Amino acid sequence: MAKTSNLYARIEPDVKEQAESILSALGISASSAITMFYKQIILQRGIPFEVKLPETSVPDLSRMTQQQLDAELEKGYTDVVEGRTRPAGDVFASIRKDYGV
């Protein structure tokens, strides 16, 4: 067996639990997954996936022009008129789930 080194990292318990559950279903240990990640960093000579802000982010009102604000409000109005809405409780439950709140 090759020599190994210990790696210590702090991670949110819920994130760790969810990831390890998926890894377990795949039959991969956390150590093997981390080793694969590190090897991909070496092969790709960087992070092996895009690290960027999502394109569908919440608009920042402080940086919007009046025209941009009007366009966003018009989009929202059109969504309501065309029935593309969700109950507020469902939206907040989704946010809590996504952000572990």
PDB file of C-alpha atoms in Angstrom:
ATOM      1  CA  MET A   1       0.000   0.000   0.000  1.00  0.00           C
ATOM      2  CA  ALA A   2       1.196   3.509  -0.824  1.00  0.00           C
ATOM      3  CA  LYS A   3       2.110   5.955   1.877  1.00  0.00           C
ATOM      4  CA  THR A   4      -0.766   8.181   2.927  1.00  0.00           C
ATOM      5  CA  SER A   5      -1.166  11.551   4.600  1.00  0.00           C
ATOM      6  CA  ASN A   6      -3.936  12.779   6.805  1.00  0.00           C
ATOM      7  CA  LEU A   7      -6.176  15.592   5.627  1.00  0.00           C
ATOM      8  CA  TYR A   8      -8.204  17.606   8.110  1.00  0.00           C
ATOM      9  CA  ALA A   9     -11.043  19.761   6.842  1.00  0.00           C
ATOM     10  CA  ARG A  10     -13.954  21.482   8.509  1.00  0.00           C
ATOM     11  CA  ILE A  11     -17.290  20.992   6.764  1.00  0.00           C
ATOM     12  CA  GLU A  12     -20.910  21.587   7.673  1.00  0.00           C
ATOM     13  CA  PRO A  13     -22.392  18.410   9.191  1.00  0.00           C
ATOM     14  CA  ASP A  14     -25.409  18.410   6.858  1.00  0.00           C
ATOM     15  CA  VAL A  15     -23.221  18.772   3.756  1.00  0.00           C
ATOM     16  CA  LYS A  16     -20.971  15.944   4.964  1.00  0.00           C
ATOM     17  CA  GLU A  17     -23.946  13.687   5.693  1.00  0.00           C
ATOM     18  CA  GLN A  18     -25.595  14.285   2.324  1.00  0.00           C
ATOM     19  CA  ALA A  19     -22.371  13.779   0.377  1.00  0.00           C
ATOM     20  CA  GLU A  20     -21.418  10.626   2.287  1.00  0.00           C
ATOM     21  CA  SER A  21     -24.896   9.202   1.731  1.00  0.00           C
ATOM     22  CA  ILE A  22     -24.486   9.640  -2.026  1.00  0.00           C
ATOM     23  CA  LEU A  23     -20.940   8.265  -1.960  1.00  0.00           C
ATOM     24  CA  SER A  24     -22.140   5.249   0.014  1.00  0.00           C
ATOM     25  CA  ALA A  25     -24.839   4.549  -2.577  1.00  0.00           C
ATOM     26  CA  LEU A  26     -22.089   4.685  -5.215  1.00  0.00           C
ATOM     27  CA  GLY A  27     -19.873   2.369  -3.165  1.00  0.00           C
ATOM     28  CA  ILE A  28     -17.158   5.004  -2.776  1.00  0.00           C
ATOM     29  CA  SER A  29     -15.552   5.993   0.511  1.00  0.00           C
ATOM     30  CA  ALA A  30     -15.035   9.646   1.405  1.00  0.00           C
ATOM     31  CA  SER A  31     -11.263   9.061   1.298  1.00  0.00           C
ATOM     32  CA  SER A  32     -11.490   7.619  -2.218  1.00  0.00           C
ATOM     33  CA  ALA A  33     -13.667  10.526  -3.371  1.00  0.00           C
ATOM     34  CA  ILE A  34     -11.200  13.067  -1.974  1.00  0.00           C
ATOM     35  CA  THR A  35      -8.315  11.209  -3.623  1.00  0.00           C
ATOM     36  CA  MET A  36     -10.193  11.259  -6.951  1.00  0.00           C
ATOM     37  CA  PHE A  37     -10.841  14.993  -6.524  1.00  0.00           C
ATOM     38  CA  TYR A  38      -7.161  15.701  -5.811  1.00  0.00           C
ATOM     39  CA  LYS A  39      -6.043  13.586  -8.781  1.00  0.00           C
ATOM     40  CA  GLN A  40      -8.422  15.514 -11.038  1.00  0.00           C
ATOM     41  CA  ILE A  41      -6.971  18.782  -9.733  1.00  0.00           C
ATOM     42  CA  ILE A  42      -3.545  17.505 -10.767  1.00  0.00           C
ATOM     43  CA  LEU A  43      -4.729  16.282 -14.189  1.00  0.00           C
ATOM     44  CA  GLN A  44      -6.736  19.437 -14.940  1.00  0.00           C
ATOM     45  CA  ARG A  45      -4.130  21.701 -13.356  1.00  0.00           C
ATOM     46  CA  GLY A  46      -6.931  23.434 -11.453  1.00  0.00           C
ATOM     47  CA  ILE A  47     -10.375  22.885 -10.015  1.00  0.00           C
ATOM     48  CA  PRO A  48     -12.009  20.193 -12.207  1.00  0.00           C
ATOM     49  CA  PHE A  49     -15.293  22.077 -12.556  1.00  0.00           C
ATOM     50  CA  GLU A  50     -16.416  25.642 -13.170  1.00  0.00           C
ATOM     51  CA  VAL A  51     -16.473  27.884 -10.130  1.00  0.00           C
ATOM     52  CA  LYS A  52     -18.756  30.770 -10.921  1.00  0.00           C
ATOM     53  CA  LEU A  53     -21.835  32.544  -9.728  1.00  0.00           C
ATOM     54  CA  PRO A  54     -25.089  31.093 -11.033  1.00  0.00           C
ATOM     55  CA  GLU A  55     -26.658  33.008 -13.894  1.00  0.00           C
ATOM     56  CA  THR A  56     -30.054  32.958 -12.214  1.00  0.00           C
ATOM     57  CA  SER A  57     -29.081  35.003  -9.191  1.00  0.00           C
ATOM     58  CA  VAL A  58     -31.308  37.343  -7.265  1.00  0.00           C
ATOM     59  CA  PRO A  59     -31.184  40.807  -8.852  1.00  0.00           C
ATOM     60  CA  ASP A  60     -29.223  43.371  -6.835  1.00  0.00           C
ATOM     61  CA  LEU A  61     -31.517  46.393  -6.678  1.00  0.00           C
ATOM     62  CA  SER A  62     -28.687  48.686  -5.608  1.00  0.00           C
ATOM     63  CA  ARG A  63     -26.902  48.071  -8.929  1.00  0.00           C
ATOM     64  CA  MET A  64     -29.900  48.256 -11.251  1.00  0.00           C
ATOM     65  CA  THR A  65     -30.839  51.131 -13.486  1.00  0.00           C
ATOM     66  CA  GLN A  66     -34.472  52.233 -13.583  1.00  0.00           C
ATOM     67  CA  GLN A  67     -34.855  50.451 -16.947  1.00  0.00           C
ATOM     68  CA  GLN A  68     -33.468  47.191 -15.521  1.00  0.00           C
ATOM     69  CA  LEU A  69     -35.788  47.432 -12.521  1.00  0.00           C
ATOM     70  CA  ASP A  70     -38.764  48.068 -14.798  1.00  0.00           C
ATOM     71  CA  ALA A  71     -37.802  45.023 -16.916  1.00  0.00           C
ATOM     72  CA  GLU A  72     -37.557  42.787 -13.825  1.00  0.00           C
ATOM     73  CA  LEU A  73     -40.917  44.000 -12.545  1.00  0.00           C
ATOM     74  CA  GLU A  74     -42.445  43.366 -15.978  1.00  0.00           C
ATOM     75  CA  LYS A  75     -41.070  39.793 -15.952  1.00  0.00           C
ATOM     76  CA  GLY A  76     -42.621  39.204 -12.548  1.00  0.00           C
ATOM     77  CA  TYR A  77     -45.960  40.605 -13.636  1.00  0.00           C
ATOM     78  CA  THR A  78     -45.938  38.415 -16.764  1.00  0.00           C
ATOM     79  CA  ASP A  79     -45.191  35.338 -14.648  1.00  0.00           C
ATOM     80  CA  VAL A  80     -48.184  36.081 -12.417  1.00  0.00           C
ATOM     81  CA  VAL A  81     -50.509  36.713 -15.355  1.00  0.00           C
ATOM     82  CA  GLU A  82     -49.385  33.476 -17.074  1.00  0.00           C
ATOM     83  CA  GLY A  83     -49.701  31.398 -13.896  1.00  0.00           C
ATOM     84  CA  ARG A  84     -45.997  30.740 -13.355  1.00  0.00           C
ATOM     85  CA  THR A  85     -46.179  31.064  -9.590  1.00  0.00           C
ATOM     86  CA  ARG A  86     -45.570  28.905  -6.523  1.00  0.00           C
ATOM     87  CA  PRO A  87     -47.061  29.128  -3.054  1.00  0.00           C
ATOM     88  CA  ALA A  88     -44.816  31.194  -0.753  1.00  0.00           C
ATOM     89  CA  GLY A  89     -44.610  28.331   1.762  1.00  0.00           C
ATOM     90  CA  ASP A  90     -43.157  26.043  -0.918  1.00  0.00           C
ATOM     91  CA  VAL A  91     -40.586  28.659  -1.918  1.00  0.00           C
ATOM     92  CA  PHE A  92     -39.451  29.255   1.665  1.00  0.00           C
ATOM     93  CA  ALA A  93     -39.273  25.494   2.330  1.00  0.00           C
ATOM     94  CA  SER A  94     -37.059  25.116  -0.749  1.00  0.00           C
ATOM     95  CA  ILE A  95     -34.785  27.946   0.414  1.00  0.00           C
ATOM     96  CA  ARG A  96     -34.493  26.408   3.887  1.00  0.00           C
ATOM     97  CA  LYS A  97     -33.612  23.043   2.354  1.00  0.00           C
ATOM     98  CA  ASP A  98     -31.042  24.484  -0.079  1.00  0.00           C
ATOM     99  CA  TYR A  99     -29.318  26.611   2.539  1.00  0.00           C
ATOM    100  CA  GLY A 100     -29.737  24.354   5.566  1.00  0.00           C
ATOM    101  CA  VAL A 101     -31.731  26.942   7.464  1.00  0.00           C
TER     102      VAL A 101
END
